[in-house]
Every structure is written in structure tokens, then in C-alpha cells.
């Protein structure tokens, strides 16, 4: 729209005021480089791109630690477990987990955030709020249990070709009626044919 155009022109005018020998570096950040106007990326403007990837396991643990300092957590809480179970989470997602865990502990009248609060908050951030009030008859619940048991049994039989099993639930969450969750031992940047087939088998076993 008009506001976007005016903002773009203002940035271009400001950046054109600098000469290359003035030792001024202009830095910008975006999570949508695909929608930047080409004029912004010409030589002399934002002509270098530094890609900052999502945090790895150790970085996630450190980010969780920073946010956890703002709340009271129980001594037994293991942030490394939460970090392991959050591959692909951004810094904002991790902050949301800590925030949700604090809210949950408060609603349950706890004096400190416990591991169970962290687990529930992680699941909520990733898959949505649990829907314990959803009306499901015995037949649907039984089908859901068989379905998740299929994933579970296959994953146990296929270890170590699939990630270790972490939790199985038939409580509806988000759009799913149940879930089988895994706890990766490390962040994976590649996947072998064997691991890929293992994932497919676990998916079909439901």
C-alpha cells in the first residue's frame, strides 16, 4: 500500500546519504527476505545477507535458561530435556514455553514451575491447547487409542532407526485426537534412507 511505498522511499533516501568511506554500516533484520523490494538489496544498500538459522540444542537450552531466570522454577526442572524436545523452535517459541509454564503453575496454585508444566507448555506451543472437554464417545476413544498404540508399537520395534519414544496421549490437542511424541537425542540435519523408512513405517502403523 501507500504506507509501504513511503516507508521504502524513506529508507532508500536515508541510506543514499552515506558514502562508502564514512565507515557507517547499516544493519537490518527480517524474517521475510523474499518480500523485500529489490531496490533495498542493490550494491551499497542491504547488499550482504547473513542467515541466522534456528537455534540448535545447546542454544535452545541457553535461551530457555535466560527466560527461566524471570520465573521461579523447581530445582528438579531439567531444561536440557525441554531443549531436546523442541527441535525447530525459534527463540520466540521458547520464550512462549516459559511464559505458558508460569501461567499454568500459577493457575494450579503451585509455588514454582515444575517439569510437568514445561512439558504441557511445550505441547501447547507446538500442537495447541489440550481439549479435555471435547465430547468423544467410547468408540472414538478406543479407535484413537488403537491408532496411537500402532505408532507406539512400531516405534519401539524400530529403534534405533526412529527417535526414542517420549509420550503417548489420547487427549485431543489442536486438530488431532491424540498424539505420539518423540524425544530426539540430537538435532538432525540429514536423514538416512533407513531412518526415512522408519518414520514412514511409524506413520503408517497408526
mmCIF file of C-alpha atoms in Angstrom:
data_model
loop_
_atom_site.group_PDB
_atom_site.id
_atom_site.type_symbol
_atom_site.label_atom_id
_atom_site.label_comp_id
_atom_site.label_asym_id
_atom_site.label_seq_id
_atom_site.Cartn_x
_atom_site.Cartn_y
_atom_site.Cartn_z
ATOM 1 C CA UNK A 1 0.000 0.000 0.000
ATOM 2 C CA UNK A 2 0.885 3.700 0.153
ATOM 3 C CA UNK A 3 2.435 3.388 3.638
ATOM 4 C CA UNK A 4 4.752 0.601 2.450
ATOM 5 C CA UNK A 5 5.877 2.672 -0.519
ATOM 6 C CA UNK A 6 6.503 5.761 1.649
ATOM 7 C CA UNK A 7 8.494 3.719 4.184
ATOM 8 C CA UNK A 8 10.590 2.135 1.431
ATOM 9 C CA UNK A 9 11.347 5.526 -0.144
ATOM 10 C CA UNK A 10 12.287 6.994 3.254
ATOM 11 C CA UNK A 11 14.753 4.137 3.901
ATOM 12 C CA UNK A 12 16.295 4.494 0.432
ATOM 13 C CA UNK A 13 16.724 8.257 0.842
ATOM 14 C CA UNK A 14 18.337 7.816 4.280
ATOM 15 C CA UNK A 15 20.726 5.148 3.020
ATOM 16 C CA UNK A 16 21.726 7.193 -0.025
ATOM 17 C CA UNK A 17 23.077 9.849 2.357
ATOM 18 C CA UNK A 18 26.048 7.674 3.336
ATOM 19 C CA UNK A 19 29.274 7.436 1.372
ATOM 20 C CA UNK A 20 31.250 4.190 1.400
ATOM 21 C CA UNK A 21 34.225 5.845 3.123
ATOM 22 C CA UNK A 22 32.209 7.138 6.100
ATOM 23 C CA UNK A 23 32.589 3.817 7.958
ATOM 24 C CA UNK A 24 28.882 3.595 8.713
ATOM 25 C CA UNK A 25 27.311 0.154 8.465
ATOM 26 C CA UNK A 26 23.526 -0.071 8.292
ATOM 27 C CA UNK A 27 22.122 -3.345 9.642
ATOM 28 C CA UNK A 28 18.559 -4.551 9.228
ATOM 29 C CA UNK A 29 16.733 -7.762 10.122
ATOM 30 C CA UNK A 30 13.739 -9.545 8.637
ATOM 31 C CA UNK A 31 12.174 -12.986 8.718
ATOM 32 C CA UNK A 32 10.721 -12.403 5.224
ATOM 33 C CA UNK A 33 13.654 -11.638 2.876
ATOM 34 C CA UNK A 34 11.530 -12.910 -0.022
ATOM 35 C CA UNK A 35 9.252 -9.847 0.098
ATOM 36 C CA UNK A 36 11.988 -7.179 0.251
ATOM 37 C CA UNK A 37 11.977 -4.691 -2.597
ATOM 38 C CA UNK A 38 14.928 -5.327 -4.991
ATOM 39 C CA UNK A 39 15.929 -1.654 -4.578
ATOM 40 C CA UNK A 40 16.835 -2.401 -0.950
ATOM 41 C CA UNK A 41 19.255 -5.156 -1.961
ATOM 42 C CA UNK A 42 21.283 -3.310 -4.581
ATOM 43 C CA UNK A 43 25.044 -2.698 -4.038
ATOM 44 C CA UNK A 44 25.581 -0.006 -1.422
ATOM 45 C CA UNK A 45 22.346 -0.777 0.383
ATOM 46 C CA UNK A 46 21.490 -4.072 2.110
ATOM 47 C CA UNK A 47 23.846 -5.970 -0.175
ATOM 48 C CA UNK A 48 25.119 -8.591 2.299
ATOM 49 C CA UNK A 49 22.875 -11.305 3.661
ATOM 50 C CA UNK A 50 23.704 -13.099 6.914
ATOM 51 C CA UNK A 51 21.399 -16.049 7.502
ATOM 52 C CA UNK A 52 20.723 -16.744 11.172
ATOM 53 C CA UNK A 53 19.383 -20.270 11.497
ATOM 54 C CA UNK A 54 17.079 -21.605 14.185
ATOM 55 C CA UNK A 55 18.860 -22.393 17.477
ATOM 56 C CA UNK A 56 20.461 -25.806 17.931
ATOM 57 C CA UNK A 57 20.111 -27.952 21.060
ATOM 58 C CA UNK A 58 22.726 -26.126 23.173
ATOM 59 C CA UNK A 59 21.465 -22.709 22.037
ATOM 60 C CA UNK A 60 17.872 -23.673 22.897
ATOM 61 C CA UNK A 61 18.968 -24.718 26.372
ATOM 62 C CA UNK A 62 20.747 -21.359 26.838
ATOM 63 C CA UNK A 63 17.705 -19.392 25.576
ATOM 64 C CA UNK A 64 15.385 -21.316 27.917
ATOM 65 C CA UNK A 65 17.799 -20.556 30.766
ATOM 66 C CA UNK A 66 17.647 -16.810 30.068
ATOM 67 C CA UNK A 67 13.837 -16.755 30.157
ATOM 68 C CA UNK A 68 13.651 -19.150 33.118
ATOM 69 C CA UNK A 69 15.568 -16.638 35.266
ATOM 70 C CA UNK A 70 12.474 -14.412 35.208
ATOM 71 C CA UNK A 71 10.285 -17.031 36.908
ATOM 72 C CA UNK A 72 10.549 -19.368 39.882
ATOM 73 C CA UNK A 73 11.293 -22.922 38.787
ATOM 74 C CA UNK A 74 11.554 -26.061 40.921
ATOM 75 C CA UNK A 75 15.093 -27.428 41.493
ATOM 76 C CA UNK A 76 14.279 -30.685 39.671
ATOM 77 C CA UNK A 77 13.339 -28.976 36.374
ATOM 78 C CA UNK A 78 15.666 -30.147 33.585
ATOM 79 C CA UNK A 79 15.847 -27.507 30.839
ATOM 80 C CA UNK A 80 18.077 -29.774 28.731
ATOM 81 C CA UNK A 81 15.112 -32.176 28.408
ATOM 82 C CA UNK A 82 12.912 -29.333 27.174
ATOM 83 C CA UNK A 83 15.666 -28.261 24.770
ATOM 84 C CA UNK A 84 15.915 -31.798 23.371
ATOM 85 C CA UNK A 85 12.177 -31.921 22.780
ATOM 86 C CA UNK A 86 11.991 -28.638 20.882
ATOM 87 C CA UNK A 87 13.902 -29.052 17.578
ATOM 88 C CA UNK A 88 12.873 -26.374 15.098
ATOM 89 C CA UNK A 89 11.641 -23.980 17.810
ATOM 90 C CA UNK A 90 12.578 -20.314 17.483
ATOM 91 C CA UNK A 91 13.657 -18.056 20.351
ATOM 92 C CA UNK A 92 10.125 -16.650 20.481
ATOM 93 C CA UNK A 93 8.657 -20.168 20.722
ATOM 94 C CA UNK A 94 10.981 -20.986 23.628
ATOM 95 C CA UNK A 95 10.043 -17.760 25.418
ATOM 96 C CA UNK A 96 6.374 -18.720 24.945
ATOM 97 C CA UNK A 97 7.002 -22.120 26.596
ATOM 98 C CA UNK A 98 8.431 -20.478 29.727
ATOM 99 C CA UNK A 99 5.606 -17.937 29.800
ATOM 100 C CA UNK A 100 2.908 -20.602 29.388
ATOM 101 C CA UNK A 101 4.548 -22.786 32.050
ATOM 102 C CA UNK A 102 4.489 -19.883 34.536
ATOM 103 C CA UNK A 103 0.803 -19.207 33.797
ATOM 104 C CA UNK A 104 -0.066 -22.908 34.189
ATOM 105 C CA UNK A 105 1.786 -23.213 37.504
ATOM 106 C CA UNK A 106 0.016 -20.083 38.793
ATOM 107 C CA UNK A 107 -3.421 -21.410 37.788
ATOM 108 C CA UNK A 108 -2.636 -24.670 39.633
ATOM 109 C CA UNK A 109 -1.584 -22.693 42.749
ATOM 110 C CA UNK A 110 1.977 -24.031 42.624
ATOM 111 C CA UNK A 111 4.827 -22.195 44.338
ATOM 112 C CA UNK A 112 7.219 -22.979 41.442
ATOM 113 C CA UNK A 113 7.130 -24.185 37.839
ATOM 114 C CA UNK A 114 7.633 -27.958 37.590
ATOM 115 C CA UNK A 115 8.737 -30.247 34.742
ATOM 116 C CA UNK A 116 5.113 -31.208 34.042
ATOM 117 C CA UNK A 117 4.291 -27.518 33.449
ATOM 118 C CA UNK A 118 7.177 -27.258 30.988
ATOM 119 C CA UNK A 119 6.047 -30.408 29.155
ATOM 120 C CA UNK A 120 2.439 -29.285 28.867
ATOM 121 C CA UNK A 121 3.501 -25.801 27.732
ATOM 122 C CA UNK A 122 5.813 -27.216 25.078
ATOM 123 C CA UNK A 123 2.991 -29.378 23.736
ATOM 124 C CA UNK A 124 0.605 -26.428 23.774
ATOM 125 C CA UNK A 125 3.021 -24.183 21.861
ATOM 126 C CA UNK A 126 3.681 -26.928 19.289
ATOM 127 C CA UNK A 127 0.282 -28.582 18.849
ATOM 128 C CA UNK A 128 -2.269 -26.322 20.526
ATOM 129 C CA UNK A 129 -4.268 -26.431 23.750
ATOM 130 C CA UNK A 130 -5.465 -29.802 25.042
ATOM 131 C CA UNK A 131 -9.227 -30.236 24.712
ATOM 132 C CA UNK A 132 -10.216 -32.412 27.645
ATOM 133 C CA UNK A 133 -13.777 -31.150 27.402
ATOM 134 C CA UNK A 134 -14.274 -32.394 23.824
ATOM 135 C CA UNK A 135 -17.165 -34.855 23.790
ATOM 136 C CA UNK A 136 -15.887 -38.201 22.462
ATOM 137 C CA UNK A 137 -17.795 -41.425 22.832
ATOM 138 C CA UNK A 138 -16.163 -44.690 23.883
ATOM 139 C CA UNK A 139 -15.886 -45.909 20.278
ATOM 140 C CA UNK A 140 -13.902 -42.826 19.176
ATOM 141 C CA UNK A 141 -11.660 -43.015 22.232
ATOM 142 C CA UNK A 142 -10.967 -46.699 21.590
ATOM 143 C CA UNK A 143 -10.126 -46.021 17.924
ATOM 144 C CA UNK A 144 -7.826 -43.193 18.932
ATOM 145 C CA UNK A 145 -6.084 -45.450 21.469
ATOM 146 C CA UNK A 146 -5.563 -48.196 18.850
ATOM 147 C CA UNK A 147 -4.242 -45.616 16.408
ATOM 148 C CA UNK A 148 -1.671 -44.153 18.828
ATOM 149 C CA UNK A 149 -0.766 -47.650 20.072
ATOM 150 C CA UNK A 150 0.076 -48.544 16.453
ATOM 151 C CA UNK A 151 2.536 -45.647 16.205
ATOM 152 C CA UNK A 152 3.948 -46.530 19.624
ATOM 153 C CA UNK A 153 4.464 -50.247 18.990
ATOM 154 C CA UNK A 154 6.102 -49.617 15.616
ATOM 155 C CA UNK A 155 8.453 -47.021 17.061
ATOM 156 C CA UNK A 156 9.524 -49.369 19.898
ATOM 157 C CA UNK A 157 10.190 -52.187 17.418
ATOM 158 C CA UNK A 158 12.103 -49.944 15.011
ATOM 159 C CA UNK A 159 14.531 -48.313 17.479
ATOM 160 C CA UNK A 160 17.229 -47.131 16.889
ATOM 161 C CA UNK A 161 16.079 -46.243 13.351
ATOM 162 C CA UNK A 162 13.494 -43.821 14.768
ATOM 163 C CA UNK A 163 13.719 -41.251 17.568
ATOM 164 C CA UNK A 164 13.131 -42.517 21.140
ATOM 165 C CA UNK A 165 9.501 -42.562 22.279
ATOM 166 C CA UNK A 166 8.640 -39.839 24.780
ATOM 167 C CA UNK A 167 4.903 -39.651 25.406
ATOM 168 C CA UNK A 168 1.643 -41.083 24.090
ATOM 169 C CA UNK A 169 -1.718 -39.405 24.626
ATOM 170 C CA UNK A 170 -5.328 -39.788 23.510
ATOM 171 C CA UNK A 171 -6.278 -36.358 24.845
ATOM 172 C CA UNK A 172 -7.333 -34.226 21.850
ATOM 173 C CA UNK A 173 -4.981 -31.320 21.130
ATOM 174 C CA UNK A 174 -5.236 -28.796 18.305
ATOM 175 C CA UNK A 175 -6.755 -30.639 15.333
ATOM 176 C CA UNK A 176 -5.577 -34.119 16.407
ATOM 177 C CA UNK A 177 -7.498 -36.623 18.535
ATOM 178 C CA UNK A 178 -4.300 -37.937 20.127
ATOM 179 C CA UNK A 179 -0.560 -37.886 19.679
ATOM 180 C CA UNK A 180 2.600 -39.978 19.886
ATOM 181 C CA UNK A 181 5.594 -37.793 20.712
ATOM 182 C CA UNK A 182 9.294 -38.461 20.349
ATOM 183 C CA UNK A 183 12.326 -37.022 22.107
ATOM 184 C CA UNK A 184 15.226 -36.601 19.646
ATOM 185 C CA UNK A 185 18.635 -37.463 21.067
ATOM 186 C CA UNK A 186 20.191 -34.717 18.931
ATOM 187 C CA UNK A 187 19.294 -32.220 16.212
ATOM 188 C CA UNK A 188 19.329 -33.910 12.810
ATOM 189 C CA UNK A 189 20.425 -32.042 9.693
ATOM 190 C CA UNK A 190 20.454 -35.111 7.468
ATOM 191 C CA UNK A 191 18.335 -38.259 7.392
ATOM 192 C CA UNK A 192 19.368 -41.685 6.118
ATOM 193 C CA UNK A 193 17.212 -43.907 3.900
ATOM 194 C CA UNK A 194 16.791 -46.294 6.844
ATOM 195 C CA UNK A 195 15.597 -43.504 9.173
ATOM 196 C CA UNK A 196 13.257 -42.191 6.484
ATOM 197 C CA UNK A 197 11.696 -45.634 6.022
ATOM 198 C CA UNK A 198 11.433 -45.956 9.806
ATOM 199 C CA UNK A 199 9.440 -42.721 10.008
ATOM 200 C CA UNK A 200 7.146 -43.878 7.201
ATOM 201 C CA UNK A 201 6.545 -47.224 8.943
ATOM 202 C CA UNK A 202 5.703 -45.487 12.245
ATOM 203 C CA UNK A 203 3.321 -43.124 10.421
ATOM 204 C CA UNK A 204 1.527 -45.998 8.634
ATOM 205 C CA UNK A 205 1.381 -48.128 11.787
ATOM 206 C CA UNK A 206 -1.331 -45.860 13.129
#
